[in-house]
XYZ file of C-alpha atoms in Angstrom:
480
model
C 58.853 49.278 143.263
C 60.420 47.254 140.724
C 63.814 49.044 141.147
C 63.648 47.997 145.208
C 62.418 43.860 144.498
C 65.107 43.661 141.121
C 68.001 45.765 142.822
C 68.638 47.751 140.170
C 71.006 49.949 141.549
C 73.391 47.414 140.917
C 75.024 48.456 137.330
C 72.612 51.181 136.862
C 69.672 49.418 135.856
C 66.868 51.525 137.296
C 64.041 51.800 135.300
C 62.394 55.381 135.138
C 58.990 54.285 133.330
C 57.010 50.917 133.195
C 57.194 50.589 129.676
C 61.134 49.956 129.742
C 60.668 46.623 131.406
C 61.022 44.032 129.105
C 61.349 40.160 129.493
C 64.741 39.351 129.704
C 66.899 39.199 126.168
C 70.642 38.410 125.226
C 72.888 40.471 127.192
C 76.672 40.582 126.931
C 77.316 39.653 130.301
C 75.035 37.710 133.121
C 71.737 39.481 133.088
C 69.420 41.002 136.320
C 68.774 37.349 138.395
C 65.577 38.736 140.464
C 64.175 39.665 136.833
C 65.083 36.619 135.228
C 63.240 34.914 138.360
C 60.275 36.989 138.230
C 59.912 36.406 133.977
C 60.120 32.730 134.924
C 57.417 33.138 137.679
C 55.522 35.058 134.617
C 56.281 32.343 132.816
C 54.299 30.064 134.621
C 51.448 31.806 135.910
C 50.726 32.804 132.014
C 50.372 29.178 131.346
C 48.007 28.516 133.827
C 46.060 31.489 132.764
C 45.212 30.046 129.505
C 44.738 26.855 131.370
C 42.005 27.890 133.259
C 40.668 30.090 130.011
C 40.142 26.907 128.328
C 38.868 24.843 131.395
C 35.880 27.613 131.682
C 34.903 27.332 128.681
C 34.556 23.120 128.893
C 33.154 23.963 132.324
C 30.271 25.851 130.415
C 29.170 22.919 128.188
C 30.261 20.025 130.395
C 30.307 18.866 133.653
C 33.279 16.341 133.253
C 36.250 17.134 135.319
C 38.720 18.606 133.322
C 42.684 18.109 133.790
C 45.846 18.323 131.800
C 49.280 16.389 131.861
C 51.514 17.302 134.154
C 55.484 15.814 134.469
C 56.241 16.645 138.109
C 59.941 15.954 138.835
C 60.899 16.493 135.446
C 58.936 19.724 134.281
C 60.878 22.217 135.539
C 59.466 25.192 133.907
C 55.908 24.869 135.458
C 55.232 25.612 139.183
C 52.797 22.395 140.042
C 52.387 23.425 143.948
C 50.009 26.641 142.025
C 48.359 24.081 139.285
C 47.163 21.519 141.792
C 44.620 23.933 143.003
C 43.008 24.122 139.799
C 42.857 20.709 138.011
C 39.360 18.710 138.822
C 42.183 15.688 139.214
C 46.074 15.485 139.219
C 47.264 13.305 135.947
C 50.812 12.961 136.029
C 53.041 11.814 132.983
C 56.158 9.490 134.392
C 58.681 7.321 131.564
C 61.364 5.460 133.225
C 64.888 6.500 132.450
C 65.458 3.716 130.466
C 69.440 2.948 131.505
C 69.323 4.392 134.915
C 69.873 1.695 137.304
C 67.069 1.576 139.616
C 65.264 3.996 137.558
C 62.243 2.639 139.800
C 63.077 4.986 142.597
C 62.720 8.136 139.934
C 59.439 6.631 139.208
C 58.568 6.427 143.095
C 59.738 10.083 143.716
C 57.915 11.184 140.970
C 54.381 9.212 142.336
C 55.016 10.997 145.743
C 55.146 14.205 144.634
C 52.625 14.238 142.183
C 50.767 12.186 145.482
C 51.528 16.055 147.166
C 50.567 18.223 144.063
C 47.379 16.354 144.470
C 46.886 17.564 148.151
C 47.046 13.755 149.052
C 43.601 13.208 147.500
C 43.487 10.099 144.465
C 45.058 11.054 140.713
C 45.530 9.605 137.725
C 48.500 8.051 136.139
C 47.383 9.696 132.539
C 50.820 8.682 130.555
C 53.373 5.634 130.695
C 54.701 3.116 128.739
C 54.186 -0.153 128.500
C 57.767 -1.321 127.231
C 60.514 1.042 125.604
C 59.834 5.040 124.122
C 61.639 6.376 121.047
C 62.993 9.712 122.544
C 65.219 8.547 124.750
C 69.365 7.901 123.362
C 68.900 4.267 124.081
C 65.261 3.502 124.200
C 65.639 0.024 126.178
C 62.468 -2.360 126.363
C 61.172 -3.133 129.303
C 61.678 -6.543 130.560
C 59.122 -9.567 131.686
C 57.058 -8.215 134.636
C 58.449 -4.479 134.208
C 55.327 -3.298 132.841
C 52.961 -4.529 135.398
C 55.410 -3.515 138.048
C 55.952 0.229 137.368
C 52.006 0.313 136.546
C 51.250 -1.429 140.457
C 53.817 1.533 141.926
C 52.153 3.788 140.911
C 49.028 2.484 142.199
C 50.453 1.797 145.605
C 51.871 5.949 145.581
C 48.048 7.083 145.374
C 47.002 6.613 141.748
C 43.871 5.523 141.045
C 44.005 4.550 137.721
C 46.674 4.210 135.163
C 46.727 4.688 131.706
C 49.388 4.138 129.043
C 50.321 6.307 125.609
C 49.471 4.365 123.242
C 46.644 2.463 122.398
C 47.662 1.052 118.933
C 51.660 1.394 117.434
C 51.895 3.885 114.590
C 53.618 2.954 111.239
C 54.280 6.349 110.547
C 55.267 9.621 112.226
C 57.913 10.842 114.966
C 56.736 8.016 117.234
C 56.470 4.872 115.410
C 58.746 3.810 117.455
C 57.481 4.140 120.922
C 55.918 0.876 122.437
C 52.076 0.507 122.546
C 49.521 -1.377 124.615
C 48.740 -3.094 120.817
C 52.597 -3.609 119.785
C 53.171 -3.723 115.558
C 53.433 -7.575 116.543
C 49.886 -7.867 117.760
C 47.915 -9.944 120.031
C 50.296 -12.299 120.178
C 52.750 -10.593 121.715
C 53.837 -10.836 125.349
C 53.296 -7.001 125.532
C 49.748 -7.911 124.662
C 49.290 -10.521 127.401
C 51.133 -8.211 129.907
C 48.502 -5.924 129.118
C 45.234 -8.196 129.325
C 46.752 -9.294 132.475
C 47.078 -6.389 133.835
C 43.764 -5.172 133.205
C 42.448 -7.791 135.051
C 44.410 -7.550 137.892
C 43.537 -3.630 138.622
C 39.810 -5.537 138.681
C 40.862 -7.062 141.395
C 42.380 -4.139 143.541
C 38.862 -1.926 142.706
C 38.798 -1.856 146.101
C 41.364 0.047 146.964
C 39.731 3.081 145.206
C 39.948 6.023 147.517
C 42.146 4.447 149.750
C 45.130 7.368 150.550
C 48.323 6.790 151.517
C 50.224 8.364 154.783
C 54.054 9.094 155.258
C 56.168 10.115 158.281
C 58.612 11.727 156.245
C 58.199 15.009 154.536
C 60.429 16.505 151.851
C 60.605 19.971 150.651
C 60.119 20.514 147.020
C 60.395 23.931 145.397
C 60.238 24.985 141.977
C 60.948 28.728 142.517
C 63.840 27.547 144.331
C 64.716 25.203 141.209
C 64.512 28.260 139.288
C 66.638 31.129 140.925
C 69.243 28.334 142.297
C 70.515 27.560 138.700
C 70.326 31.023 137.133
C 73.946 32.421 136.451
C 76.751 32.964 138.142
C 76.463 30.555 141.075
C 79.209 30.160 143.592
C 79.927 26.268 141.740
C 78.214 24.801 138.267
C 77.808 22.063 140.214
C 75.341 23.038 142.362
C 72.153 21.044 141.529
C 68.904 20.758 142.374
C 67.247 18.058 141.507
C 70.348 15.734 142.196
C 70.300 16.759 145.734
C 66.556 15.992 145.953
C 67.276 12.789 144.235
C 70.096 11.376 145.737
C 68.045 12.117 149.455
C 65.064 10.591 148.180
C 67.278 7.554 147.580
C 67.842 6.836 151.078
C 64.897 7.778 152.550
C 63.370 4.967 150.034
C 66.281 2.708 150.841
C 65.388 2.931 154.184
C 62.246 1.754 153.658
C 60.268 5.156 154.370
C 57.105 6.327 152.392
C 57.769 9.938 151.819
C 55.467 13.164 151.308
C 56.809 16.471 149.554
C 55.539 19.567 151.325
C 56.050 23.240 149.995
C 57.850 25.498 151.497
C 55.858 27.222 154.141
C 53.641 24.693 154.286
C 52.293 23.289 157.593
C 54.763 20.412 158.980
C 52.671 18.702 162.082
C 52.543 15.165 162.043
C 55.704 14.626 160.762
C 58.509 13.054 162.584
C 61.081 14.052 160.259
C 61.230 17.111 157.665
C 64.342 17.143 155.028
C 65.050 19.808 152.766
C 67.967 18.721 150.357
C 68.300 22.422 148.464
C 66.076 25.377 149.668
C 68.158 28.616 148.159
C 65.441 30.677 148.043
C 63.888 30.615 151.191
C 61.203 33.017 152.892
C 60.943 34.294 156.243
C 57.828 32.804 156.370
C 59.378 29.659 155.777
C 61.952 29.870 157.924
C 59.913 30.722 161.029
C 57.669 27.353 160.023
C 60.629 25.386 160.159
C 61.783 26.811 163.622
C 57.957 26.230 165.262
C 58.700 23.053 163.301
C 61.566 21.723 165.571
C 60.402 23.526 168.715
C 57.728 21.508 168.683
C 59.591 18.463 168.806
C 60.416 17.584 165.175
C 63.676 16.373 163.641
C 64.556 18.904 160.726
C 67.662 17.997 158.076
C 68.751 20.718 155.793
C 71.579 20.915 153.307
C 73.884 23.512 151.695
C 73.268 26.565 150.336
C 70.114 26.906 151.702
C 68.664 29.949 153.383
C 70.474 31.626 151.089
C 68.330 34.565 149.602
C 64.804 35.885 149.684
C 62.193 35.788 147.304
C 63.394 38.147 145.264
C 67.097 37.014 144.911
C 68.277 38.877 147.443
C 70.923 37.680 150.013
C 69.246 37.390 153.662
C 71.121 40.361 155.891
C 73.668 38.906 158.456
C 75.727 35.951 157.301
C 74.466 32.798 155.536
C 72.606 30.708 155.413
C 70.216 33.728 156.099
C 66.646 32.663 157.184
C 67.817 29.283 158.822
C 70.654 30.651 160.808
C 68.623 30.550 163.912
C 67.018 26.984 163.653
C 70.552 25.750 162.530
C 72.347 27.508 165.478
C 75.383 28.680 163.258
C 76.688 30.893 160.686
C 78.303 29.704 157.534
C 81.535 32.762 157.225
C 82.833 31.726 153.524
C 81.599 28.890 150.966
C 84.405 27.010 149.587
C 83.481 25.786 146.446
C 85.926 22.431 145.449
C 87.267 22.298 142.279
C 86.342 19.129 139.456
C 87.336 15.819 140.921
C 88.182 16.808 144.144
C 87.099 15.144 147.199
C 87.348 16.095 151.459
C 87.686 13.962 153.677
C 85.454 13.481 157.123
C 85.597 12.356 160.305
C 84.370 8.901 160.796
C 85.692 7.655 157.332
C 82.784 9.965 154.851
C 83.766 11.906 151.831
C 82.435 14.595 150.286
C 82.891 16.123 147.050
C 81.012 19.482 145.155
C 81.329 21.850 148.137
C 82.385 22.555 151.308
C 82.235 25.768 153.601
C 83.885 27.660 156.625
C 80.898 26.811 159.520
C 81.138 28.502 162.481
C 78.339 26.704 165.294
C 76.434 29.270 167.424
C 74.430 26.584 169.818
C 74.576 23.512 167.231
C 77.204 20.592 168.005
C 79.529 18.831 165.789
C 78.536 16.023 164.432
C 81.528 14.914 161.478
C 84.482 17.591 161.098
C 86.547 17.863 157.769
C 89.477 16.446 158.175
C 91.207 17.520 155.190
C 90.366 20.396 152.766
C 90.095 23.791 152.908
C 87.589 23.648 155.558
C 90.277 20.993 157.782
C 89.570 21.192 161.427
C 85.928 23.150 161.044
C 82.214 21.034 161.406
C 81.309 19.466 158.225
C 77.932 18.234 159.737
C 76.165 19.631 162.466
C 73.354 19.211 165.206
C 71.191 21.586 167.014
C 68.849 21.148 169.734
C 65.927 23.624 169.838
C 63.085 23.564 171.762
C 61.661 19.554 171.865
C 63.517 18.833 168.483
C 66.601 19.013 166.496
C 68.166 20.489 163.214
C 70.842 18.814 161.275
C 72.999 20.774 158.910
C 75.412 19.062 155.908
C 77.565 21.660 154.513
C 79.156 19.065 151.662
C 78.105 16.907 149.583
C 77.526 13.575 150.753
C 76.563 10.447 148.716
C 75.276 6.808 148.954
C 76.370 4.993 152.131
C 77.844 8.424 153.783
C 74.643 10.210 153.658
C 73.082 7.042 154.903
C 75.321 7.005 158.214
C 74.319 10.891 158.801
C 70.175 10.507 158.409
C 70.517 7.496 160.559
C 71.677 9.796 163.384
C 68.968 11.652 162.092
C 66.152 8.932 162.100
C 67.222 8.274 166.099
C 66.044 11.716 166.819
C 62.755 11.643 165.117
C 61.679 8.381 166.517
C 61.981 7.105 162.678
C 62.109 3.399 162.450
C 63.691 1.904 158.797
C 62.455 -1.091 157.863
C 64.124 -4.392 157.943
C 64.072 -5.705 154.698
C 66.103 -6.398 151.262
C 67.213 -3.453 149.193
C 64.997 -3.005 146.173
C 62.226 -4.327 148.010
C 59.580 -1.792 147.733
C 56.818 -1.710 150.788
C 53.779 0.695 150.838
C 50.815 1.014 152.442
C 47.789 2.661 151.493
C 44.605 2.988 154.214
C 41.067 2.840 153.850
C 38.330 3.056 155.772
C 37.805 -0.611 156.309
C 40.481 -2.143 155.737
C 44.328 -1.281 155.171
C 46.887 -2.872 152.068
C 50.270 -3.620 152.048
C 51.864 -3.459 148.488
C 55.375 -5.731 147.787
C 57.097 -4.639 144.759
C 60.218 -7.283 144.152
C 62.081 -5.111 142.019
C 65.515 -7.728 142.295
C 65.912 -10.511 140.475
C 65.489 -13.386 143.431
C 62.184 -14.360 145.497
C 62.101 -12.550 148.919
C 60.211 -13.415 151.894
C 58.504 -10.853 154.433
C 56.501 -11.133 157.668
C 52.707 -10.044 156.587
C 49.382 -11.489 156.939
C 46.178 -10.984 154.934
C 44.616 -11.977 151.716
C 46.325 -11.610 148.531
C 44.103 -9.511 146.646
C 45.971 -10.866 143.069
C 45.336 -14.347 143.835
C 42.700 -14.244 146.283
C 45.044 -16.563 148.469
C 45.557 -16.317 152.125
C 48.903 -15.273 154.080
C 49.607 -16.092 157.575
C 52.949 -14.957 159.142
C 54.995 -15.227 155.730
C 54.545 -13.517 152.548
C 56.336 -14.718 149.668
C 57.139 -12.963 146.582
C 58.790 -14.172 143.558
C 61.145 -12.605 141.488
C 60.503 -9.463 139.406
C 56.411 -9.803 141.309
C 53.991 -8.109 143.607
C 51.693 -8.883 145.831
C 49.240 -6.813 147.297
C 47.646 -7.786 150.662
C 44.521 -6.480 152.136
C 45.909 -6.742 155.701
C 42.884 -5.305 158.635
């Protein structure tokens, strides 16, 4: 059994009694992928085990929920989609990257998906800071309304409540340096006040508790994926996960669209528009979701090397990309990896850069061609029309304003709608059963303006037709 899931016929590695496996060790050369997988899947699952060991036993003396930290987007050893299940609440841990401009869109991917890990239900916010940490290279404070800002995101993502590490500075020790709600300066600093002010102002949203948010948009998240994607000897070092997720995320949020993460296999009705940015390891199961998926009408956008192999590592028979040949409607004949620095050129004025790759359309249309490269002449991005709905393929790596232009095609055939309003101005809604609120995050450094009525629930005030928020603010409106 283990010889058929690892392959081990490749290089002689079969295994002739179950006390020869071993976890993986130093090996001269690349080592068996579909065991390094399965060790990491071991991995995991161990750590959950003595999870749940230790939640029993509270469980016998206490009827307190229990939980633990998790650090969704950045933990990439730890297989949340399987730890949801078993935590009385979700608590997430989420520090901004301190010099990463518009680190607040890492912060709102990472509130989404611990949102999903959560099954949509309220969580906790167990761990941020409220100015700069002291693990970072540059550990840059945060500035005047930063603090209440990333706190209210989170809230407006699904968290319930929001906590900070720490309570009160250390002078001594490995963090002594990491900001505090009680700074070494004391009650009268302004990190202080922020504090206090905050505090009062979640006593003002208490009744939001409970309230859930709800997104149009669904994005596939996989750790397995994660895993056996970056083990060695990829096609290109440059292939990478989480930057693929990212930079998507970015313009779904740039356009204004409040985004769920799914797992793969997971049941896709009721969204208009399903995006998987890097699914290599993708199940049959999977696959045949995503082709009921667009059948039934919905507008599916997946990008390269996915499909790729199965769960165990192993390529899909046929021709890539495997398992989503059919709902693509093409074949992919050769990747063509690009070499550092080099760039292709598309139709319609986009580049790409990372990757490119020989696609050969069986039903799916042309969308951009390469026109330079070693892929010149052949569809760079492609559309296919199955059923009610469509799939859109990217076979390079686009970026910023070029991936913009393609999900906009994309957006048409979902029925998506961006909103209208100034970039880094953040807008979600979270719904109750009464009532419905409308959070405004200004995370630029002028006032801004948008059409909303309601009452502020910060000020108490009341908004007809024009909501204005000042620089570096938010408001939160109860709005029906």
């Amino acid at each position: 059994m283990v010889d058929t899931a690892w392959g081990t016929t490749f290089w002689g590695q079969r295994y002739g009694d179950w006390d020869e496996v071993e976890p993986p060790r130093a090996t001269a050369t690349a080592g068996n992928p579909a065991q390094e997988l399965d060790f990491l899947r071991f991995c995991s699952d161990e750590l959950l085990a003595c999870y749940r060991a230790e939640r029993d036993v509270l469980r016998e003396h206490s009827s307190a929920p229990v939980t633990t930290n998790f650090m969704t987007t950045n933990c990439k050893s730890v297989d949340y989609w399987r730890w949801g299940r078993e935590v009385d609440v979700v608590a997430n841990d989420h520090y901004l990257t301190a010099e990463a401009d518009r680190n607040h869109i890492d912060l709102a991917m990472s509130a989404d998906l611990t949102r999903a890990v959560a099954g949509g239900r309220p969580r906790m916010l167990m761990e941020h800071s409220t100015g700069a940490v002291n693990w970072q290279p540059r550990n840059i404070a945060k500035r005047p309304g930063e603090l209440a800002r990333n706190s209210l995101a989170h809230v407006a993502r699904g968290a319930d409540a929001v906590m900070f590490f720490q309570w009160r500075a250390s002078r001594f020790g490995a963090e002594k340096f990491h900001s505090a709600m009680l700074p070494h300066s004391g009650t009268g600093s302004r990190v202080w006040r922020d504090v206090v002010r905050l505090g009062a102002d979640l006593g003002s949203l208490a009744e939001l508790r409970g309230s859930l948010v709800r997104a149009d948009v669904a994005v596939v998240w996989d750790w397995e994926s994660w895993w056996a994607m970056e083990l060695a000897w990829r096609p290109s070092v440059d292939l990478d996960y989480r930057e693929r997720v990212a930079a998507f995320y970015e313009q779904l949020w740039d356009a204004h669209l409040t985004c769920d993460f799914v797992a793969p296999g997971q049941d896709l009705a009721g969204y208009r528009l399903v995006v998987a940015p890097s699914l290599y390891l993708t199940a049959p199961g999977t696959a045949a979701v995503f082709g009921r998926y667009v059948r039934d009408g919905g507008t599916l956008v997946v990008s390269y090397f996915s499909g790729i192999v199965d769960d165990n590592d192993a390529v899909h028979p046929g021709g890539h990309p495997g398992a989503l040949r059919e709902v693509l409607g093409l074949e992919v004949e050769e990747f063509l990896p690009l070499r550092a620095g080099e760039r292709v050129s598309l139709t319609g004025g986009a580049t790409g850069d990372v990757w490119a790759e020989d696609v050969r359309p069986h039903g799916a249309e042309t969308v951009l061609e390469y026109a330079d490269g070693p892929a010149a002449g052949k569809p760079a991005v492609t559309r296919h029309r199955l059923g009610g709905g469509s799939a859109w393929y990217l076979s390079t790596r686009l970026r910023g304003d070029d991936l913009a232009g393609v999900l906009r095609g994309a957006y048409r055939d979902a029925g998506v709608e961006p909103a209208d309003l100034p970039r880094d101005v953040e807008v979600v809604r979270r719904h109750g059963p009464d009532a419905e609120y409308l959070f405004v995050l200004n995370h630029t450094d002028v006032d801004t303006r948008i059409e909303a009525s309601g009452t502020e629930l910060l000020t108490g005030g009341r908004c007809d037709g024009l909501l204005t928020v000042p620089a570096g603010a938010v408001a939160v409106l109860r709005t029906g």
